[in-house]
Coordinates of N, CA and C in Angstrom, one line a residue:
X999 N 23.4 17.0 18.1 CA 23.1 16.1 17.1 C 23.0 14.7 17.6
X1000 N 23.9 14.3 18.4 CA 24.0 13.0 19.0 C 22.7 12.7 19.8
X1001 N 22.3 13.7 20.5 CA 21.1 13.5 21.3 C 19.8 13.3 20.5
X1002 N 19.7 14.0 19.4 CA 18.6 13.8 18.4 C 18.6 12.5 17.8
X1003 N 19.8 12.0 17.4 CA 19.9 10.6 16.8 C 19.5 9.6 17.8
X1004 N 20.0 9.7 19.0 CA 19.7 8.8 20.1 C 18.2 8.8 20.4
X1005 N 17.5 10.0 20.4 CA 16.1 10.0 20.6 C 15.3 9.4 19.5
X1006 N 15.8 9.6 18.3 CA 15.2 9.0 17.1 C 15.3 7.5 17.1
X1007 N 16.5 7.0 17.6 CA 16.7 5.5 17.7 C 15.7 4.9 18.8
X1008 N 15.6 5.6 19.9 CA 14.7 5.1 20.9 C 13.3 5.2 20.5
X1009 N 12.9 6.2 19.7 CA 11.5 6.2 19.2 C 11.2 5.2 18.1
X1010 N 12.2 4.8 17.4 CA 12.0 3.9 16.3 C 12.0 2.4 16.8
X1011 N 12.4 2.2 18.0 CA 12.4 0.8 18.5 C 11.0 0.3 18.6
X1012 N 10.0 1.0 19.2 CA 8.6 0.5 19.2 C 8.0 0.3 17.8
X1013 N 8.4 1.2 16.9 CA 7.9 1.2 15.5 C 8.4 -0.1 14.9
X1014 N 9.7 -0.5 15.1 CA 10.3 -1.7 14.6 C 9.5 -2.9 15.2
X1015 N 9.2 -2.9 16.5 CA 8.6 -4.0 17.1 C 7.1 -4.2 16.5
X1016 N 6.4 -3.1 16.3 CA 5.1 -3.1 15.7 C 5.2 -3.7 14.3
X1017 N 6.2 -3.2 13.5 CA 6.3 -3.7 12.2 C 6.7 -5.2 12.2
X1018 N 7.4 -5.6 13.2 CA 7.8 -7.0 13.3 C 6.6 -7.9 13.5
X1019 N 5.7 -7.5 14.4 CA 4.5 -8.2 14.7 C 3.5 -8.2 13.4
X1020 N 3.4 -7.1 12.8 CA 2.5 -7.0 11.6 C 3.2 -7.9 10.5
X1021 N 4.5 -7.8 10.3 CA 5.1 -8.6 9.3 C 5.0 -10.1 9.5
X1022 N 5.1 -10.5 10.8 CA 4.9 -11.9 11.1 C 3.5 -12.3 10.8
X1023 N 2.5 -11.5 11.1 CA 1.1 -11.9 10.7 C 0.9 -11.9 9.2
X1024 N 1.5 -11.0 8.5 CA 1.3 -11.0 7.1 C 2.0 -12.2 6.4
X1025 N 3.2 -12.5 7.0 CA 4.0 -13.6 6.4 C 3.2 -14.9 6.6
X1026 N 2.6 -15.1 7.8 CA 1.9 -16.3 8.1 C 0.6 -16.4 7.2
X1027 N 0.0 -15.3 7.0 CA -1.2 -15.2 6.1 C -0.9 -15.5 4.7
X1028 N 0.2 -14.9 4.2 CA 0.6 -15.2 2.8 C 1.1 -16.6 2.6
X1029 N 1.8 -17.2 3.5 CA 2.2 -18.6 3.4 C 1.0 -19.5 3.4
X1030 N 0.0 -19.3 4.3 CA -1.2 -20.1 4.3 C -2.0 -19.9 3.0
X1031 N -2.1 -18.7 2.6 CA -2.9 -18.5 1.3 C -2.1 -19.2 0.1
X1032 N -0.8 -19.1 0.1 CA 0.0 -19.8 -0.9 C -0.3 -21.3 -1.0
X1033 N -0.3 -21.9 0.2 CA -0.6 -23.3 0.3 C -2.0 -23.6 -0.2
X1034 N -3.0 -22.9 0.2 CA -4.4 -23.1 -0.2 C -4.5 -22.8 -1.7
X1035 N -4.0 -21.7 -2.1 CA -4.2 -21.4 -3.5 C -3.4 -22.3 -4.5
X1036 N -2.2 -22.6 -4.1 CA -1.4 -23.5 -4.9 C -1.8 -24.9 -4.9
X1037 N -2.1 -25.4 -3.7 CA -2.4 -26.8 -3.6 C -3.8 -27.2 -3.9
X1038 N -4.8 -26.5 -3.4 CA -6.2 -26.8 -3.5 C -6.9 -26.1 -4.6
X1039 N -6.9 -24.8 -4.5 CA -7.7 -24.0 -5.5 C -7.0 -24.0 -6.9
X1040 N -5.7 -24.0 -6.9 CA -5.1 -24.0 -8.2 C -5.4 -25.3 -9.0
X1041 N -5.3 -26.4 -8.3 CA -5.6 -27.7 -8.9 C -7.1 -27.8 -9.2
X1042 N -8.0 -27.3 -8.4 CA -9.4 -27.3 -8.6 C -9.8 -26.5 -9.8
X1043 N -9.3 -25.3 -9.9 CA -9.6 -24.4 -11.1 C -9.0 -25.0 -12.4
X1044 N -7.8 -25.6 -12.3 CA -7.3 -26.2 -13.5 C -8.2 -27.4 -14.0
X1045 N -8.6 -28.2 -13.1 CA -9.5 -29.3 -13.4 C -10.9 -28.7 -14.0
X1046 N -11.4 -27.7 -13.4 CA -12.6 -27.1 -13.9 C -12.5 -26.5 -15.3
X1047 N -11.3 -25.8 -15.5 CA -11.1 -25.2 -16.8 C -11.0 -26.3 -17.9
X1048 N -10.2 -27.4 -17.6 CA -10.1 -28.5 -18.6 C -11.4 -29.2 -18.8
X1049 N -12.2 -29.5 -17.7 CA -13.4 -30.2 -17.8 C -14.5 -29.3 -18.6
X1050 N -14.5 -28.0 -18.3 CA -15.5 -27.2 -19.0 C -15.1 -27.0 -20.5
X1051 N -13.9 -26.9 -20.8 CA -13.5 -26.8 -22.2 C -13.7 -28.1 -22.9
X1052 N -13.5 -29.2 -22.3 CA -13.7 -30.5 -23.0 C -15.1 -31.0 -23.1
X1053 N -15.9 -30.8 -22.0 CA -17.2 -31.3 -21.9 C -18.3 -30.4 -22.6
X1054 N -18.2 -29.1 -22.2 CA -19.2 -28.1 -22.6 C -18.8 -27.3 -23.8
X1055 N -17.6 -27.1 -24.0 CA -17.1 -26.2 -25.1 C -17.6 -24.8 -24.9
X1056 N -17.8 -24.4 -23.6 CA -18.3 -23.1 -23.3 C -17.1 -22.2 -22.9
X1057 N -16.7 -21.4 -23.9 CA -15.5 -20.7 -23.7 C -15.7 -19.5 -22.8
X1058 N -16.9 -19.0 -22.7 CA -17.2 -17.9 -21.7 C -16.9 -18.4 -20.3
X1059 N -17.4 -19.6 -20.0 CA -17.1 -20.1 -18.6 C -15.6 -20.4 -18.4
X1060 N -15.0 -20.9 -19.5 CA -13.5 -21.1 -19.4 C -12.8 -19.8 -19.1
X1061 N -13.2 -18.8 -19.8 CA -12.5 -17.5 -19.6 C -12.8 -16.9 -18.2
X1062 N -14.1 -17.2 -17.7 CA -14.4 -16.7 -16.4 C -13.6 -17.5 -15.3
X1063 N -13.4 -18.8 -15.5 CA -12.6 -19.6 -14.5 C -11.2 -19.2 -14.6
X1064 N -10.7 -18.9 -15.8 CA -9.3 -18.5 -16.0 C -9.1 -17.1 -15.3
X1065 N -10.1 -16.2 -15.5 CA -9.9 -14.9 -14.8 C -10.0 -15.0 -13.3
X1066 N -10.8 -16.0 -12.8 CA -10.8 -16.2 -11.3 C -9.4 -16.7 -10.9
X1067 N -8.8 -17.6 -11.6 CA -7.5 -18.1 -11.3 C -6.4 -17.0 -11.3
X1068 N -6.5 -16.1 -12.3 CA -5.6 -15.0 -12.4 C -5.8 -14.0 -11.2
X1069 N -7.1 -13.8 -10.8 CA -7.3 -12.9 -9.7 C -6.8 -13.5 -8.4
X1070 N -6.9 -14.8 -8.2 CA -6.3 -15.4 -7.0 C -4.8 -15.3 -7.0
X1071 N -4.2 -15.4 -8.2 CA -2.7 -15.2 -8.3 C -2.3 -13.8 -8.0
X1072 N -3.1 -12.8 -8.5 CA -2.8 -11.4 -8.2 C -3.0 -11.1 -6.7
X1073 N -3.9 -11.7 -6.1 CA -4.1 -11.5 -4.6 C -2.8 -12.0 -3.9
X1074 N -2.3 -13.2 -4.3 CA -1.1 -13.7 -3.8 C 0.1 -12.8 -4.0
X1075 N 0.2 -12.2 -5.2 CA 1.2 -11.3 -5.6 C 1.2 -10.1 -4.7
X1076 N 0.0 -9.5 -4.5 CA -0.1 -8.4 -3.6 C 0.3 -8.7 -2.2
X1077 N 0.0 -9.8 -1.7 CA 0.4 -10.2 -0.3 C 1.9 -10.3 -0.2
X1078 N 2.5 -10.9 -1.2 CA 4.0 -11.0 -1.2 C 4.6 -9.7 -1.4
X1079 N 4.0 -8.8 -2.1 CA 4.5 -7.4 -2.3 C 4.5 -6.7 -0.9
X1080 N 3.4 -6.8 -0.2 CA 3.2 -6.1 1.1 C 4.3 -6.7 2.1
X1081 N 4.4 -8.1 2.0 CA 5.4 -8.7 2.9 C 6.8 -8.2 2.6
X1082 N 7.2 -8.1 1.4 CA 8.5 -7.6 1.0 C 8.7 -6.1 1.4
X1083 N 7.7 -5.3 1.3 CA 7.8 -3.9 1.7 C 8.0 -3.8 3.2
X1084 N 7.2 -4.6 3.9 CA 7.4 -4.6 5.4 C 8.8 -5.1 5.8
X1085 N 9.3 -6.1 5.1 CA 10.7 -6.6 5.4 C 11.7 -5.5 5.1
X1086 N 11.6 -4.8 4.0 CA 12.6 -3.8 3.6 C 12.5 -2.6 4.6
X1087 N 11.3 -2.3 5.0 CA 11.1 -1.2 6.0 C 11.7 -1.5 7.3
X1088 N 11.5 -2.8 7.8 CA 12.1 -3.2 9.0 C 13.6 -3.2 8.9
X1089 N 14.2 -3.6 7.8 CA 15.6 -3.7 7.6 C 16.2 -2.2 7.7
X1090 N 15.5 -1.3 7.0 CA 16.0 0.1 7.1 C 16.0 0.7 8.5
X1091 N 14.9 0.4 9.2 CA 14.8 0.9 10.6 C 15.9 0.3 11.4
X1092 N 16.1 -1.0 11.3 CA 17.2 -1.6 12.2 C 18.5 -1.2 11.8
X1093 N 18.8 -0.9 10.5 CA 20.1 -0.3 10.1 C 20.3 1.1 10.7
X1094 N 19.2 1.9 10.8 CA 19.3 3.2 11.4 C 19.5 3.1 12.9
X1095 N 18.9 2.1 13.5 CA 19.0 2.0 15.0 C 20.5 1.5 15.3
X1096 N 21.0 0.6 14.5 CA 22.3 0.1 14.7 C 23.4 1.1 14.5
X1097 N 23.2 1.9 13.4 CA 24.2 2.9 13.1 C 24.4 4.0 14.1

């Protein structure tokens, strides 16, 4: 049984390394997207929604812009979810390797 656990730990080490590299790439992508979405696109969509509602009173365009803003938020949520799942998987693998 000890030999099987040792073999499993040795085989999981490259898997952990691959997950680490993928997690690093995902984390950098999510952080960059969060800055772009929160700083630039969020402000731009908010201004467009307010300006469209005030100037044109076209509620269809306001709803469309609002739905685009919600979609951008959901994309960010999905990225954070993937990042969290990768972190939890890496933690479980490292716990198994250490034990």
